[in-house]
Amino acid sequence: MNGVLIPHTPIAVDFWSLRRASTARLFFLSHMHSDHTVGLSSTWARPLYCSPITAHLLHRHLQVSKQWIRTLEVGESHVLPLDETGRETMTVTLIDANHCPGSVMFLFEGYFGTILYTGDFRYTPSMLKEPALTLGKQIHTLYLDNTNCNPALVLPSRQEAAQQIIRLIRKYPQHNIKIGLYSLGKESLLEQLALEFRTWVVLSPRRLELVQLLGLADVFTVEEKAGRIHAVDHTEICRSSMLHWNQSHPTIAILPTSRKIHTSHPDIHIIPYSDHSSYSELRTFVAALKPCQVLPIVSRQPCGDYFKDSLSPRLSMPLIPDSVQQYMSSSSRKPSFLWLLERKLKRPRIQGVVFETPEENTDQSQADRDSKKTKKENLSPWPRDFEKQHPPHSLRVKKQFFPDLCSQEWDKAAPFCESQKMVTVLTAPLGFSVQLKTPDEKFISPKPREEIGLNPPFIPREDNNGPAATGNQSDWISHDSPPSHSSKAAPLLTEFKSLALKYLLTPVNFFQAGFSSKSFDQQVEKYHQPSLK
């Protein structure tokens, strides 16, 4: 577990053991790698500060409630209280850590001095140009990512390591490529390989959602046979998997990591592509900051002796303000208790049995039934009088596109029908927009969304025939192809039924990228354009 309780403060970073963090009141998460989230789960019930991307992943994958997630913008300074009255405050600035999506460094400034917690990071010279670090501030304590803090370990830059991977893949032009990765990180490497070799990169639905959140090029798909480069979990790269993959098609595997790993198969290749700073980069970083002390994040690997010549004189221990001491010594269960009490008070009180005379009860029951009936009619998206004159949107479209299949009026939404060229109508109870293409088309995908957020919008379309459908049953129409009036559409329902269920049972926001060959070609040409000059 990598995390720290900052002494003499109520601050905890990547530290989620409440039993051991009894004095911590402000919790910060640097990024979503599992070794930094040990102990963090859906039961977490305290305010937690992190970057926007980390906030999305935290709620999406660990199911931490949104009410406890406090999003802080990267590159900005934020003032937070250090006691219950707000009399004592601190400033925290988030700096991009260049490690994985959402990863940040935290710069804390307060009565305790100035503390920089790097989290996991890969140093770049641009970090020293951050406004928060260029104002001549004295860093009193530097919590440093010392993963690769070993003079004997020489690492190339990520650009050089990426070129090593490209040269390796070129040696095997007919092979499939398996890239072993952790659940988060190195997405930009995959994008570069896709554009370099003009091929789709096959991802899991979970990772596809992430690359769409990052706004990377539309070169990713979940179609297993769409491209020759596949991103898989690093645990899948083993001898048994290689034997299985090579039975169907020649395959090599690549593990982009700086860790020492024993290869169990000749087709497994280790490339030192690392998201952690090298020893020489750490030396440069510390020499530029000149902190008073350097503390390692990976405690089992001390590194203080390597930076003695770059340290500034130590300062005396700060005094903890009385209000902060009271805040740290107050019951850690108080916020949770108050929240539960507030919820309990908001619940409606259940009253005892009320006895009424038979006459009163009969009149009241009839009045309740009339009231519910009127309310239901008022809330209905298709009032009774309007339905008689204008049938629901899906039925009108079905009649317009398939007159031979809709000879009689249906009281409820009909199952979707499909022409031989394109799906036309689908009743989607969750508000999803889905397309199903014919078997001779290579990719199957829904329309792209413009962005992914914690609450992605699902907006029904409108057409000239009437308003967009509302409510739980919404009608969605594809306008990408002209409608067909063939009466042979009905038999295709059985053919596509299993395929439709497969994609409808997967959250649609996983498949936002429209796998358009035209769009793919344009992105590849744009990538290769500088090299052609």
mmCIF file of N, CA and C in Angstrom, residues 105 185 206 314 470 484 504 510:
data_model
loop_
_atom_site.group_PDB
_atom_site.id
_atom_site.type_symbol
_atom_site.label_atom_id
_atom_site.label_comp_id
_atom_site.label_asym_id
_atom_site.label_seq_id
_atom_site.Cartn_x
_atom_site.Cartn_y
_atom_site.Cartn_z
ATOM 1 N N MET A 105 -0.155 15.488 -8.657
ATOM 2 C CA MET A 105 0.649 15.783 -7.473
ATOM 3 C C MET A 105 -0.114 16.813 -6.650
ATOM 4 N N GLY A 185 -3.754 3.244 -17.555
ATOM 5 C CA GLY A 185 -2.452 3.757 -17.939
ATOM 6 C C GLY A 185 -1.996 3.267 -19.301
ATOM 7 N N ARG A 206 -14.606 -1.792 -20.670
ATOM 8 C CA ARG A 206 -14.239 -0.880 -19.574
ATOM 9 C C ARG A 206 -13.152 0.094 -20.019
ATOM 10 N N ARG A 314 17.203 22.163 7.252
ATOM 11 C CA ARG A 314 15.943 21.757 7.877
ATOM 12 C C ARG A 314 15.388 22.883 8.724
ATOM 13 N N THR A 470 -41.023 10.602 -24.892
ATOM 14 C CA THR A 470 -40.539 10.829 -23.544
ATOM 15 C C THR A 470 -40.980 9.678 -22.673
ATOM 16 N N SER A 484 -36.498 0.998 -46.058
ATOM 17 C CA SER A 484 -36.849 -0.034 -47.020
ATOM 18 C C SER A 484 -38.246 -0.534 -46.711
ATOM 19 N N LEU A 504 -27.235 -4.719 -26.177
ATOM 20 C CA LEU A 504 -28.115 -3.983 -25.284
ATOM 21 C C LEU A 504 -27.806 -4.281 -23.825
ATOM 22 N N PHE A 510 -20.230 2.500 -23.210
ATOM 23 C CA PHE A 510 -18.953 1.866 -23.508
ATOM 24 C C PHE A 510 -18.645 1.956 -24.997
#
